[in-house]
XYZ file of C-alpha atoms in Angstrom:
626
model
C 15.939 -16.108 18.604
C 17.564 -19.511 18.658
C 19.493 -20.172 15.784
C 17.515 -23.786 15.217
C 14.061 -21.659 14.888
C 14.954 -21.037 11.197
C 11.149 -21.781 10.327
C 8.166 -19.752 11.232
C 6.826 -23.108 12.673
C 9.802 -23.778 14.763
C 9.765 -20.097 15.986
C 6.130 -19.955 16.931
C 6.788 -23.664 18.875
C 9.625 -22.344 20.731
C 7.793 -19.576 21.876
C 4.694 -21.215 22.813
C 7.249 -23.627 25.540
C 8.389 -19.988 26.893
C 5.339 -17.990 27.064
C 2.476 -20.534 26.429
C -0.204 -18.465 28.502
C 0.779 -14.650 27.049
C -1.514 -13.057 24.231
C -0.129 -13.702 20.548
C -2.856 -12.137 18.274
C -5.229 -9.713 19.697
C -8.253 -8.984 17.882
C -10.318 -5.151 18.191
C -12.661 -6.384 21.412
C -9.374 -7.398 23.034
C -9.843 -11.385 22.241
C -6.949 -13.478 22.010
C -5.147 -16.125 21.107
C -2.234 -17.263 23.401
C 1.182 -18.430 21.920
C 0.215 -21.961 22.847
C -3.656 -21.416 20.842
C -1.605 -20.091 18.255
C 0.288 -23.135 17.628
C -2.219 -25.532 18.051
C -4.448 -23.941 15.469
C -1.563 -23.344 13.142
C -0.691 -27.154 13.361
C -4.435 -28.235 12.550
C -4.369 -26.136 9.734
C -1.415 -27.444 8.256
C -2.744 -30.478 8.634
C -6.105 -29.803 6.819
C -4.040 -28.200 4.661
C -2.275 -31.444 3.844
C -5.744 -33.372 3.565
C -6.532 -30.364 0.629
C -3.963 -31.437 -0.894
C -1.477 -28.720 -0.357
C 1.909 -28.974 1.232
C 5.521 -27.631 1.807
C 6.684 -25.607 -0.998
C 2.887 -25.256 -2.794
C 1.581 -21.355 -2.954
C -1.400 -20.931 -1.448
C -2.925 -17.034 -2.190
C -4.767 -15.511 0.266
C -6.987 -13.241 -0.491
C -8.773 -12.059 2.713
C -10.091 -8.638 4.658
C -7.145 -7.028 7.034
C -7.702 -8.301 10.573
C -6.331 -11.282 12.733
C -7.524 -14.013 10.476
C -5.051 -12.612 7.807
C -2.332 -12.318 10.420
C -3.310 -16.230 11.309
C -3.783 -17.410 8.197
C -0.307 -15.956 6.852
C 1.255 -18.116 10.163
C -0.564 -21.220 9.152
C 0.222 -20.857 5.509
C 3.796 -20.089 6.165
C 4.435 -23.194 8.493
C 3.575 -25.629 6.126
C 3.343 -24.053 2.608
C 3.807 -21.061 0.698
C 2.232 -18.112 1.619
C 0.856 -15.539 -1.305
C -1.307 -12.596 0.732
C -2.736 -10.325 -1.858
C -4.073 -7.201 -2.143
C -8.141 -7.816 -1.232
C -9.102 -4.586 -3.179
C -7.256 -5.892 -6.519
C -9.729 -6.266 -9.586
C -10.051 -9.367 -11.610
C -7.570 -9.303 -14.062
C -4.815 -8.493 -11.252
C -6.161 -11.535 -9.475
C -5.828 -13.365 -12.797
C -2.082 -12.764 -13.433
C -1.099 -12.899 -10.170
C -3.173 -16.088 -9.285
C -1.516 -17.477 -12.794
C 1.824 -16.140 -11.981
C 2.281 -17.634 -8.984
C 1.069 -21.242 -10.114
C -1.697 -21.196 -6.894
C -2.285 -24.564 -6.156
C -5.580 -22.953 -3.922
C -6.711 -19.869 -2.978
C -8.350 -19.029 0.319
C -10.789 -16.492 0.741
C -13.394 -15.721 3.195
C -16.408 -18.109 3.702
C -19.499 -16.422 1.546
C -17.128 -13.290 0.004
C -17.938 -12.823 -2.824
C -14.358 -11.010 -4.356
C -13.433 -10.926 -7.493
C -10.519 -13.552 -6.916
C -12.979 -16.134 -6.976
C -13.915 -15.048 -10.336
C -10.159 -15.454 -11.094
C -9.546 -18.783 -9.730
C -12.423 -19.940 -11.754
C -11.154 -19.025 -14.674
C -7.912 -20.709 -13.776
C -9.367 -23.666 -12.391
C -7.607 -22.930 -8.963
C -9.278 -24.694 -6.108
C -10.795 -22.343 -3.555
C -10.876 -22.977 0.450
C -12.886 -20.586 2.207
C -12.280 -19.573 5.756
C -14.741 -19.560 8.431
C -14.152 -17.083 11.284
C -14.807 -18.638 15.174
C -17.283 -16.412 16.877
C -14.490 -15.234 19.052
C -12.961 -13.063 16.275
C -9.554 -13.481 18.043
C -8.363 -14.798 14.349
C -8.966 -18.691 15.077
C -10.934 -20.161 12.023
C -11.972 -23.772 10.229
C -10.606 -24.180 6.315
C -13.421 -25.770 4.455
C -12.090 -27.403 0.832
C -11.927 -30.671 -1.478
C -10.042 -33.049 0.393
C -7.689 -34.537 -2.355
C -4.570 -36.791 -1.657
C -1.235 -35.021 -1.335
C 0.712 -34.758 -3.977
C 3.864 -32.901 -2.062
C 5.709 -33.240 1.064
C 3.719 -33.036 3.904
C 4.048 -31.039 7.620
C 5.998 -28.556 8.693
C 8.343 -26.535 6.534
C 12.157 -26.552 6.954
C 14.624 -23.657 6.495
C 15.249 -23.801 3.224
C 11.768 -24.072 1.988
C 9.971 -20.753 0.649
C 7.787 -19.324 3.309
C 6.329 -16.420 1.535
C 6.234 -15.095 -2.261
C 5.810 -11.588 -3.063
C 5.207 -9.590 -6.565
C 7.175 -6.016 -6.535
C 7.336 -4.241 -9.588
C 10.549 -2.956 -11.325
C 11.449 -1.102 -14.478
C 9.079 -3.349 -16.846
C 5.235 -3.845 -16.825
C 5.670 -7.404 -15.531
C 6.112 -7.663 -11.534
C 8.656 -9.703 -10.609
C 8.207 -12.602 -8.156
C 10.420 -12.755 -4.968
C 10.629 -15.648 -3.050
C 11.682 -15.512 0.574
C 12.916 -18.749 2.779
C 12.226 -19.565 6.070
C 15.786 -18.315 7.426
C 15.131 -15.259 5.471
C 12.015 -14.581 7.165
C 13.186 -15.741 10.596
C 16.740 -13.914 10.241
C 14.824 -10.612 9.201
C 12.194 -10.916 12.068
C 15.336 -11.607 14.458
C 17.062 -8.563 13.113
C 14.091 -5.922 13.227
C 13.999 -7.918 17.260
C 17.645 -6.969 17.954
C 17.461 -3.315 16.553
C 14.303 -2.137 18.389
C 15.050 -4.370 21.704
C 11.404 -6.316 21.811
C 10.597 -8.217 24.742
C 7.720 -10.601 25.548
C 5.816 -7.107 27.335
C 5.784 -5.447 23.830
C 2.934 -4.994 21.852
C 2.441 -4.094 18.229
C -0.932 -1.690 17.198
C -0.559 -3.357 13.457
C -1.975 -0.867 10.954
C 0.310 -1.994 8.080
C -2.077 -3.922 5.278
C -1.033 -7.755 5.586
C 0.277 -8.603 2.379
C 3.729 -5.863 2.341
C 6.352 -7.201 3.613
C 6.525 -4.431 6.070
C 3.446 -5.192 7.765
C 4.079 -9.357 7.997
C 7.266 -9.379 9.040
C 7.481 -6.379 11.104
C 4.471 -6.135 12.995
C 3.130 -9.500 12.924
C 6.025 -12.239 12.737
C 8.696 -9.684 14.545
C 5.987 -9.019 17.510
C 5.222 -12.976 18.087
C 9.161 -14.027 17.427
C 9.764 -11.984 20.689
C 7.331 -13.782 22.496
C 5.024 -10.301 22.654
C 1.397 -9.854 20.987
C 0.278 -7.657 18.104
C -3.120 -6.289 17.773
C -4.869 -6.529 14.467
C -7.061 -3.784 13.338
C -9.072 -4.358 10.778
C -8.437 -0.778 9.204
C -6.862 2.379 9.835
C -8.102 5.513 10.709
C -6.254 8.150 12.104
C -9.504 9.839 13.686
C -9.910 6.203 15.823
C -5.583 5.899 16.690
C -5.879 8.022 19.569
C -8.378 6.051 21.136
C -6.641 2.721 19.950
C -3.500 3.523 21.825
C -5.719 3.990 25.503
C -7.630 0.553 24.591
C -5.126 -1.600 23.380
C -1.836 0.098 25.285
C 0.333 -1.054 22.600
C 4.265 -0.428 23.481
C 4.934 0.141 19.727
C 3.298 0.655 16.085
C 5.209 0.626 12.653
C 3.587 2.377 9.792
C 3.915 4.530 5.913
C 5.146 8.153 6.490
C 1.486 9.031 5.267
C -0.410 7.208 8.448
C 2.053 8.634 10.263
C 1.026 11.806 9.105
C -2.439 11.435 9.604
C -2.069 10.205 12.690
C 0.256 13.655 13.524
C -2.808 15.859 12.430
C -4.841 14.600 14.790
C -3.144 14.683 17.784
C -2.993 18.589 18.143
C -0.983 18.639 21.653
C 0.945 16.184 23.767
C -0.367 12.984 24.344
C 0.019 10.193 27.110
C 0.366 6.914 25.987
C 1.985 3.748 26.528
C 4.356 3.761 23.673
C 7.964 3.122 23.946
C 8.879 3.901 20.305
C 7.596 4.745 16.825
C 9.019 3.195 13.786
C 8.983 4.405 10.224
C 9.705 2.143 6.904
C 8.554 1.517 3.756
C 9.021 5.414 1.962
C 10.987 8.302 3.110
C 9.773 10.024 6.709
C 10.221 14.242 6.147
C 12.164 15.628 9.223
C 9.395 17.650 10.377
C 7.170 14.912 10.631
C 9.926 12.692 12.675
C 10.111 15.780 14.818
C 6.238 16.372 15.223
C 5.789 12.379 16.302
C 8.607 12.677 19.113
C 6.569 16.324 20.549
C 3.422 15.309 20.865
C 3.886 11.505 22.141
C 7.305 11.779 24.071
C 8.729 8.421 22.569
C 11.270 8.185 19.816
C 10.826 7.567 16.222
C 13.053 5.253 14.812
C 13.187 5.371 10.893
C 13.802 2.074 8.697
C 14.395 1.486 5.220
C 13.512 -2.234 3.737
C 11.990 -3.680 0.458
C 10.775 -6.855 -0.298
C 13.968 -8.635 -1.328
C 15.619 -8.510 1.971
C 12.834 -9.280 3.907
C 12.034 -6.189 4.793
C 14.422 -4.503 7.221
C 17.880 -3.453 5.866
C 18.887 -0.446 7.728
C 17.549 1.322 10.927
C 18.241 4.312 13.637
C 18.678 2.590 16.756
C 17.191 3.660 20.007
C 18.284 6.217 22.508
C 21.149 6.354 23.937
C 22.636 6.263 20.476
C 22.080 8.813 17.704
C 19.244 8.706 15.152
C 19.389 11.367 12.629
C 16.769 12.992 10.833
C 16.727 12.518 7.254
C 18.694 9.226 7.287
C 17.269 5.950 7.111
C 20.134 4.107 10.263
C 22.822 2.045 10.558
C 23.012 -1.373 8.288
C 20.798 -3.640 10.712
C 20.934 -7.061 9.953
C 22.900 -7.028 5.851
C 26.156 -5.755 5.394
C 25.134 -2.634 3.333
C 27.864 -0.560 0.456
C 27.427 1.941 -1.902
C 28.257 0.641 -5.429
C 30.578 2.918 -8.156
C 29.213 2.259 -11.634
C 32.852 0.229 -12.393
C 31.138 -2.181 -9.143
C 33.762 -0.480 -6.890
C 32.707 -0.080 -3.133
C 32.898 3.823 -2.547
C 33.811 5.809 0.288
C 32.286 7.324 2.592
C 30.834 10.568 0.956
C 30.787 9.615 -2.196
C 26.943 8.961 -3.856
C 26.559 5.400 -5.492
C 24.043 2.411 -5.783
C 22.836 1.108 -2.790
C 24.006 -2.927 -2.645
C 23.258 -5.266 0.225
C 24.193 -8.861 1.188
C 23.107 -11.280 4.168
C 21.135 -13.933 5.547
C 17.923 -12.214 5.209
C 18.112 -11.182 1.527
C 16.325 -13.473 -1.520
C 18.652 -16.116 -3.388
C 17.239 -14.204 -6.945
C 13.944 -13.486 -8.376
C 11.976 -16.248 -9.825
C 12.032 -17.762 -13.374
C 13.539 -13.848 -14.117
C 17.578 -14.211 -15.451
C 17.425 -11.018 -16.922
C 16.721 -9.116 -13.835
C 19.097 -11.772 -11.550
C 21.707 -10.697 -14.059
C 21.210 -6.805 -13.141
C 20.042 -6.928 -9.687
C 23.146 -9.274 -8.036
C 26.812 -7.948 -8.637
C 29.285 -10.900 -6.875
C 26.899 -11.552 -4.206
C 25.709 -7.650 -3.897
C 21.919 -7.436 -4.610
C 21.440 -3.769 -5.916
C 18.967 -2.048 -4.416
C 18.239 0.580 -7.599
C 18.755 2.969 -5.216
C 20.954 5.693 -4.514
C 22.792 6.723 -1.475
C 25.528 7.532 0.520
C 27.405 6.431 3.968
C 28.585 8.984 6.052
C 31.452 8.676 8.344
C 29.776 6.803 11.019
C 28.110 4.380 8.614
C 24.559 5.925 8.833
C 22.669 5.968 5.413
C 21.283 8.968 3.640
C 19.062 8.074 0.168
C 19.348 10.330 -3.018
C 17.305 9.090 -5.129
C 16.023 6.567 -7.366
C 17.952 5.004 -10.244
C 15.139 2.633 -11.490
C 12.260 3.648 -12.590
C 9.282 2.360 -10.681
C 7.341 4.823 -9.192
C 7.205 4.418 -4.665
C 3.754 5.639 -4.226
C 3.990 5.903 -0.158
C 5.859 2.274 -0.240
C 3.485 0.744 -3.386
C 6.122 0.597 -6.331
C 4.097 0.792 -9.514
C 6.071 0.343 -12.739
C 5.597 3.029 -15.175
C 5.120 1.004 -18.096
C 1.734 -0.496 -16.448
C 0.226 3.130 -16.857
C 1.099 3.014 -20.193
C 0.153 -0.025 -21.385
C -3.013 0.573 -19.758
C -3.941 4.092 -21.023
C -2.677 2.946 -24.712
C -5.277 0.452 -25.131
C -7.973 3.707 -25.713
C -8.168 4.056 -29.394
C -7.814 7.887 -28.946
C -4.520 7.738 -27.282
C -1.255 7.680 -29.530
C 1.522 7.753 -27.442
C 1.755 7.732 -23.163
C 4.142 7.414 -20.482
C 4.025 7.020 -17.090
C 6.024 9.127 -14.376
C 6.638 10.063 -11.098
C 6.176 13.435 -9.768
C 7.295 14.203 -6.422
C 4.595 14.209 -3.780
C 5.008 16.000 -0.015
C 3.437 13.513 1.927
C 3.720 10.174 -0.346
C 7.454 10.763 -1.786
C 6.360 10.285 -5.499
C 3.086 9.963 -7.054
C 2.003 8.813 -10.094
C 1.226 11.244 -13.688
C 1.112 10.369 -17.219
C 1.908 12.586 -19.904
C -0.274 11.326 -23.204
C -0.532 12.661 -27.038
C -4.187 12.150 -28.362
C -4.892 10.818 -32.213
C -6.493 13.985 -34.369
C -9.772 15.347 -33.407
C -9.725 13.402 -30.102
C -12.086 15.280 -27.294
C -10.411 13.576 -24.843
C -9.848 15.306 -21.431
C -8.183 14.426 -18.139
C -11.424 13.776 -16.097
C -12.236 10.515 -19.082
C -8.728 9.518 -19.494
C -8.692 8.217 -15.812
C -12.115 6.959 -15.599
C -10.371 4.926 -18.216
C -7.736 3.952 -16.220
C -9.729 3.295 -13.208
C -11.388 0.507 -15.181
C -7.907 -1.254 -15.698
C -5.871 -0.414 -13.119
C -5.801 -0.749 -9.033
C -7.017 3.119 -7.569
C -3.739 3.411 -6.340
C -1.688 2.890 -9.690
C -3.992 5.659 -11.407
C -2.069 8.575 -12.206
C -3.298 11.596 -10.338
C -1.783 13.829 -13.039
C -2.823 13.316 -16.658
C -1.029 16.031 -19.081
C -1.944 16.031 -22.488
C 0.853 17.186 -25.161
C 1.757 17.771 -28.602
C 4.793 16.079 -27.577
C 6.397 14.422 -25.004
C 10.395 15.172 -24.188
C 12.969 12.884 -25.413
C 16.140 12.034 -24.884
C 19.700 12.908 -26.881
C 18.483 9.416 -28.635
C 15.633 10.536 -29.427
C 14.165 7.388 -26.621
C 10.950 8.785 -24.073
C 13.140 9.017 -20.511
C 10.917 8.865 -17.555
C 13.703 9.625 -14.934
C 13.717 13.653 -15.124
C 10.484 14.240 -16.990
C 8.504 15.861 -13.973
C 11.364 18.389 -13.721
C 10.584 18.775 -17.876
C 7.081 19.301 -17.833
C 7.120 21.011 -14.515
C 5.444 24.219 -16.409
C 2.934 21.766 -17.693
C 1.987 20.378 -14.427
C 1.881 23.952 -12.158
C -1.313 25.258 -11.988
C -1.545 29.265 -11.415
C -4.281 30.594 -9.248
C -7.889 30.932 -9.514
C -10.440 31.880 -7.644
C -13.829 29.766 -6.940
C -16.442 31.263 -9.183
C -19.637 29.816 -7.285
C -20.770 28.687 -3.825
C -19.855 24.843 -4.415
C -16.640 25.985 -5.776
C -15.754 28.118 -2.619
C -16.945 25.225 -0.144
C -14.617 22.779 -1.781
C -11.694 24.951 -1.959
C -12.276 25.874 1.607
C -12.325 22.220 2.736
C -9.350 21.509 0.624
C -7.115 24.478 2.912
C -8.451 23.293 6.186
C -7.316 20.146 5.794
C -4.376 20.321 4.033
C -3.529 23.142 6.117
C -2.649 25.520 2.901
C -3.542 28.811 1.495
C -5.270 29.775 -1.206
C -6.156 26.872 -3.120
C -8.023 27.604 -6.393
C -10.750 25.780 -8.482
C -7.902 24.444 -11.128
C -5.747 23.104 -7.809
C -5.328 19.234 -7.753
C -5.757 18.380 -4.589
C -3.156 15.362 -5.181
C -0.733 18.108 -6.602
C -1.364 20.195 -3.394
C -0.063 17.032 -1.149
C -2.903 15.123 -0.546
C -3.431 11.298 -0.377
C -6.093 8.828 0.295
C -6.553 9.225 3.881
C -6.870 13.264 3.188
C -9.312 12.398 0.619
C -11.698 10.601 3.210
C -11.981 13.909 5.009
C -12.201 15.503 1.935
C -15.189 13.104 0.399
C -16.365 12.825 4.161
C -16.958 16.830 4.653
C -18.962 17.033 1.359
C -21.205 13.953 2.098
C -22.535 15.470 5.654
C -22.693 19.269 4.214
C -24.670 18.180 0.807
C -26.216 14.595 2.597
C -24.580 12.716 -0.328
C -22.849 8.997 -0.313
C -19.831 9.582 -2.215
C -17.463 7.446 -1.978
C -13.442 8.268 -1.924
C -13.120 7.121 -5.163
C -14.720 10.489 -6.425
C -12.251 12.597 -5.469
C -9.726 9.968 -7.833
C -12.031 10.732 -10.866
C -12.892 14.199 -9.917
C -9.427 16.030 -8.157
C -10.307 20.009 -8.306
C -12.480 21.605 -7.462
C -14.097 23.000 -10.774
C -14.620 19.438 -12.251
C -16.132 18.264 -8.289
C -18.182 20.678 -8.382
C -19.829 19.776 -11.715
C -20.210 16.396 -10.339
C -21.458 17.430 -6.892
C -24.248 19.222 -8.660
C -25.343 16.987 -11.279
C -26.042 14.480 -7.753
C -27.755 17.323 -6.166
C -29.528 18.050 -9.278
C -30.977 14.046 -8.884
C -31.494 14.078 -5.643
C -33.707 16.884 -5.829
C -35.393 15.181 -9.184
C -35.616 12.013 -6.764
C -37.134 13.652 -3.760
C -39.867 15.881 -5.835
C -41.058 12.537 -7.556
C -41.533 11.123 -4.071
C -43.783 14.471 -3.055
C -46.099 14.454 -6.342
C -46.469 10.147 -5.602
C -47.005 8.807 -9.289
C -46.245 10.422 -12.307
C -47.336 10.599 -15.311
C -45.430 9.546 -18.371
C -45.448 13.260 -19.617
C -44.806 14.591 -16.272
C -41.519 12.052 -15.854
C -40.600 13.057 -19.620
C -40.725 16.975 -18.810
C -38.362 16.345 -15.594
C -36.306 14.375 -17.367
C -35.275 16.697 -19.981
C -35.000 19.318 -17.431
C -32.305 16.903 -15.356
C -30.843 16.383 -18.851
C -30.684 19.960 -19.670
C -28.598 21.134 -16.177
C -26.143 17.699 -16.484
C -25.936 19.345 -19.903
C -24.930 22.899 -19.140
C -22.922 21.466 -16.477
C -20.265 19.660 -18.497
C -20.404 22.582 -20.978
C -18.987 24.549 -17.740
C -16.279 22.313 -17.522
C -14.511 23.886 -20.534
C-alpha cells in the first residue's frame, strides 16, 4: 500500500487505476462490482451525502442487514464521513444511547425496514436516509434523504479525519467510544496485507458481522486494499460453508473460534477447496480446533489477536515456512507489542505482565473519556487489560484477563450492564454479573442474584426479564440465586474469581430424563454436542454450547414436534426439564388448535370446557417444574 493512500478513499482510487476491471464486492449470485464501480458509486454517494447535509468528520450510523450493501455503505461512509455500523438486531433503547452517544447527524437504514432504530432516531430527532438496493444485489444502491445545505467540510476525507467510530465495553456499564483515523484504518488493513501475503487473486468468503472491527477491516477493507474481492454473505451457516467454498472459490475466510467450530463439525473428512489459509481473531482458538481446520482442509490456520483500539490486528502467526504455534496468538504484526510490570517496567521474556501496544494503527484515546485515557495509555503504551507473556522468540501467549468485561466469543459485555439490568426487578436485592469459562466461546456470561423476602423468583423469569432489556447475547446463560454472594477481604463484590467461588453452585450432578420429551431433548443435546450423558438439569450453555449449536438444537425439535420455535427458546428455556415444559404446553395448543378446526364452530360452552382443560395441563406443567 502506498504510503499517500492514508484514506480509505485514496486507497480504493489507487486501486481502481491498478485493477479497474477485477471484482471488488461480490454478492451470493456471484454479482459484482469492479474496483472501478466501486469507486464511482462511493464518490456519488459522498456526494449525495454532502447534498444531505453530512460531511467529513459527521457520524453517520448505519444500521443495515449483513450483505454487500453494508460492506458498500461502510466504504462510502468512510470516504467522506464517519462511519457508525451497528448491530441490526439491537433493541430500541441500545439504538437510543448509542444513536445519542455518538451525536448521529443521520442514520441510514434500509428503504421500507421497519427496525427499531428508526424508532430511536425519532425520538432523537436524527434524520434518517434509507437505502435502496439496485436490482443487481452486487451492493450498489441510491441514498434517498432531506437535502439540507452543508454545514461541514465537504468531499473526501483526509488522513487525519475519523473514518470509523466504534462502542467496546470496559469495566463500567457505559461503552466507551473509540475513534479510529484514516491512517489507522489504512495502516491496520496494510498490516493484516503484509502478514497474510494478499494479492489481487485473493478472495475473502466474509462471514464476520459488519460492524466488529474484525470483520470491516479484515475481510472487507484488507481484501479490496490488496486489489482482491471479498464475497458478502448475507449470513452464516455452517451447514451452507461447504458449498460456499465450491461456489465462490474464495482463497481465504477470517472468522470467531465458534464459526470456526461449526464449520469443523461439518466437514467430517478431508475436503478440497481452494483455500490458501484460514485465519482466526477476535477470542482465543483451542489447539484442537487449529489442528482439526489444518486436517480436514489441507491449508494453514493462522491465529490473530486484535481489539478495537488498534484497529483490529495486533499480533499474528505468520505463514509457512515460518513457525505458528498452537496456543499463541503470533508475532507483534504491525504495533510494537511489551508486556507491562505493575511498576510500568517492560518485562522479560517469561515473565507474565499486561499486555501494552504502540503504533500507527492504534486510537489517539477514547472519546470525551479522561478517566479511562488516564488508565488505558502508560507513556505512549495503550494497555490492552490483558495478560500475557513473550517467549524467547517474541511470539505471544495470553493468560488471562485483568479487566473485567466479559469476551463472549469476541462480544465484550461489561458486567455491570447485567446488573444494572436485572436490579431494576423489584424482587431482586443485590446482582452481579460474571464470566464463567465457556469451551467453545472462551467466557460466557452468569449472574449470581439475592432475591428480597418471599420472592418466587426462579431462573427461567429472571432472564425473560433480562431478555426484555438486554441484547440475546448479553443475557446471562447462568442465573444462580444465593443467600449471599462472595466478597472480598474488603468486604467489596469481586467479579474476577467468582466462577471459581461458586463453581459448586454452578455444577449440575446428573439426572436422568424422566419422560419421552425429556429423553428426546437430552438425546439431541449429546449428538450434537458430541457428549455423554447429559441430564434433564444440564444447561446446554454450561455443557459448551452457543448460538449456532442452538439452531440445531431448536431446528431438531421444530421438524420432530412440527413446531416454529425460534432460537431464542432455547435462551429462555436451557435444559431440558424446563424445555420440555414449554415444548408441551405448545403441543398441548396445537392440539387445542387443530381439534377446534375438526369440530368447525364452537360453542361458547364447548370453547370454555377446552379452555380450562388447556389451562389445567399449562397448570400441572409449571407445577412440574419444581
Amino acid at each position: 500500500m502506498a504510503t499517500n493512500s492514508l484514506s480509505v478513499h485514496r486507497l480504493l482510487a489507487q486501486n481502481a487505476d491498478l485493477f479497474a476491471e477485477r471484482p471488488s464486492v461480490i454478492n451470493e449470485s456471484l454479482n459484482s462490482l469492479t474496483h472501478a464501480g466501486l469507486l464511482k458509486h462511493i464518490e456519488a454517494t459522498v456526494l449525495s451525502l454532502n447534498s444531505y447535509g453530512i460531511g467529513r468528520n459527521d457520524r453517520v450510523a448505519i444500521v443495515l442487514p449483513q450483505g454487500p450493501e453494508l460492506a458498500v455503505a461502510f466504504l462510502s461512509v468512510a470516504s467522506g464521513a464517519t462511519a457508525a455500523p451497528l448491530n441490526y438486531h439491537y433493541k430500541e433503547n441500545d439504538f437510543k444511547f448509542y444513536l445519542e452517544d455518538l451525536g448521529a447527524r443521520a442514520l441510514i437504514v434500509l428503504e421500507g425496514d421497519e427496525t427499531a432504530s428508526r424508532v430511536a432516531a425519532a425520538a432523537l430527532e436524527v434524520p434518517v436516509i434509507e437505502l435502496r438496493p439496485h436490482d443487481k444485489g452486487d451492493g450498489s444502491f441510491d441514498l434517498l434523504g432531506v437535502t439540507r445545505p452543508l454545514q461541514a467540510h465537504g468531499g473526501f476525507s483526509e488522513p487525519e479525519d475519523i473514518g470509523l467510530i466504534l462502542h467496546t465495553s470496559g469495566t463500567t456499564s457505559r461503552p466507551k467510544m473509540v475513534p479510529l483515523t484514516q491512517a489507522n484504518l489504512c495502516i491496520s488493513a496494510s498490516n493484516i496485507i503484509e502478514t497474510v501475503q494478499l494479492k489481487p487473486e485473493d478472495r475473502c468468503l466474509n462471514v464476520m458481522p459488519l460492524f466488529h472491527i474484525h470483520g470491516l477491516v479484515a475481510c472487507i477493507l484488507a481484501s479490496l486494499g490488496a486489489g482482491g474481492s471479498t464475497v458478502c454473505a448475507r449470513s452464516f451457516d455452517a451447514k451452507d460453508f461447504l458449498g460456499w467454498l465450491d461456489v465462490f472459490k474464495p482463497s481465504w475466510y477470517s472468522a470467531v473460534p465458534t464459526m470456526h467450530q461449526a464449520v469443523l463439525g461439518q466437514a467430517l473428512e478431508s475436503v478440497s477447496s481452494s483455500l490458501r489459509f484460514i485465519r482466526s481473531s477476535s477470542a482465543a482458538l483451542p489447539p484442537p480446533v487449529m489442528q482439526g481446520l489444518e486436517a480436514i482442509f489441507s491449508v494453514p490456520v493462522i491465529e490473530s489477536y486484535g481489539m478495537t483500539e488498534a484497529a483490529h490486528q495486533m499480533t499474528s502467526n505468520p505463514l509457512p515456512p515460518q513457525s505458528r504455534k498452537p496456543g499463541s496468538v503470533g508475532l507483534a504484526a504491525g504495533p510494537e507489542v511489551c508486556v507491562l510490570g505493575d511498576d510500568n517496567n517492560i518485562l522479560s521474556h517469561g515473565e507474565i505482565g499486561e499486555i501494552s501496544i504502540k503504533g500507527a494503527n492504534v486510537t489517539s484515546g477514547y472519546e470525551n473519556n479522561p478517566a479511562a485515557n488516564e488508565s488505558a495509555f502508560t507513556e505512549g503504551w495503550f494497555r490492552t487489560g490483558d495478560q500475557g507473556y513473550l517467549d524467547e522468540e517474541g511470539y505471544l501467549f495470553l493468560t488471562g484477563r485483568l479487566k473485567e468485561m466479559i469476551n463472549r466469543g469476541g462480544e465484550n459485555i461489561a458486567p455491570r450492564e447485567i446488573d444494572e439490568a436485572l436490579l431494576t426487578h423489584p424482587e431482586i436485592k443485590q446482582a452481579v454479573g460474571f464470566a464463567i469459562p465457556h469451551d467453545s466461546l472462551g467466557e460466557d456470561v452468569a449472574a449470581a442474584v439475592i432475591l428480597e423476602e418471599n420472592s418466587a423468583l426462579d431462573e427461567v423469569a429472571i432472564r425473560a426479564y433480562a431478555m426484555e432489556r438486554l441484547s440475546d447475547f448479553k443475557v446471562p446463560n447462568r442465573i444462580i440465586i444465593l443467600d449471599d454472594i462472595p466478597k472480598g477481604p474488603t468486604g467489596k463484590l469481586q467479579r474476577i474469581g467468582l466462577a471459581e467461588k461458586l463453581r459448586g453452585a454452578l455444577e449440575f450432578s446428573y439426572v436422568k430424563p424422566e419422560n419421552e420429551v425429556e429423553n428426546f431433548i437430552c438425546n439431541q443435546i449429546e449428538e450434537i454436542l458430541k457428549i455423554n450423558e447429559v441430564g434433564r438439569n444440564n444447561n446446554f450453555f454450561s455443557l459448551g454450547g452457543d448460538s449456532l449449536r442452538a439452531t440445531q438444537v431448536v431446528t431438531r425439535l421444530n421438524e420432530a414436534y412440527n413446531l416454529q420455535m425460534p432460537v431464542t427458546v432455547l435462551f429462555r428455556f436451557p435444559n431440558p426439564v424446563l424445555l420440555s415444559i414449554h415444548l408441551d404446553t405448545l403441543i398441548a395448543e396445537q392440539e387445542v388448535e387443530s381439534l377446534a378446526g375438526e369440530m368447525g364452530e364452537l360453542s361458547p360452552d364447548e370453547i370454555e370446557a377446552l379452555m380450562d382443560d388447556f389451562d389445567k395441563l399449562s397448570h400441572d406443567n409449571v407445577g412440574q417444574k419444581n
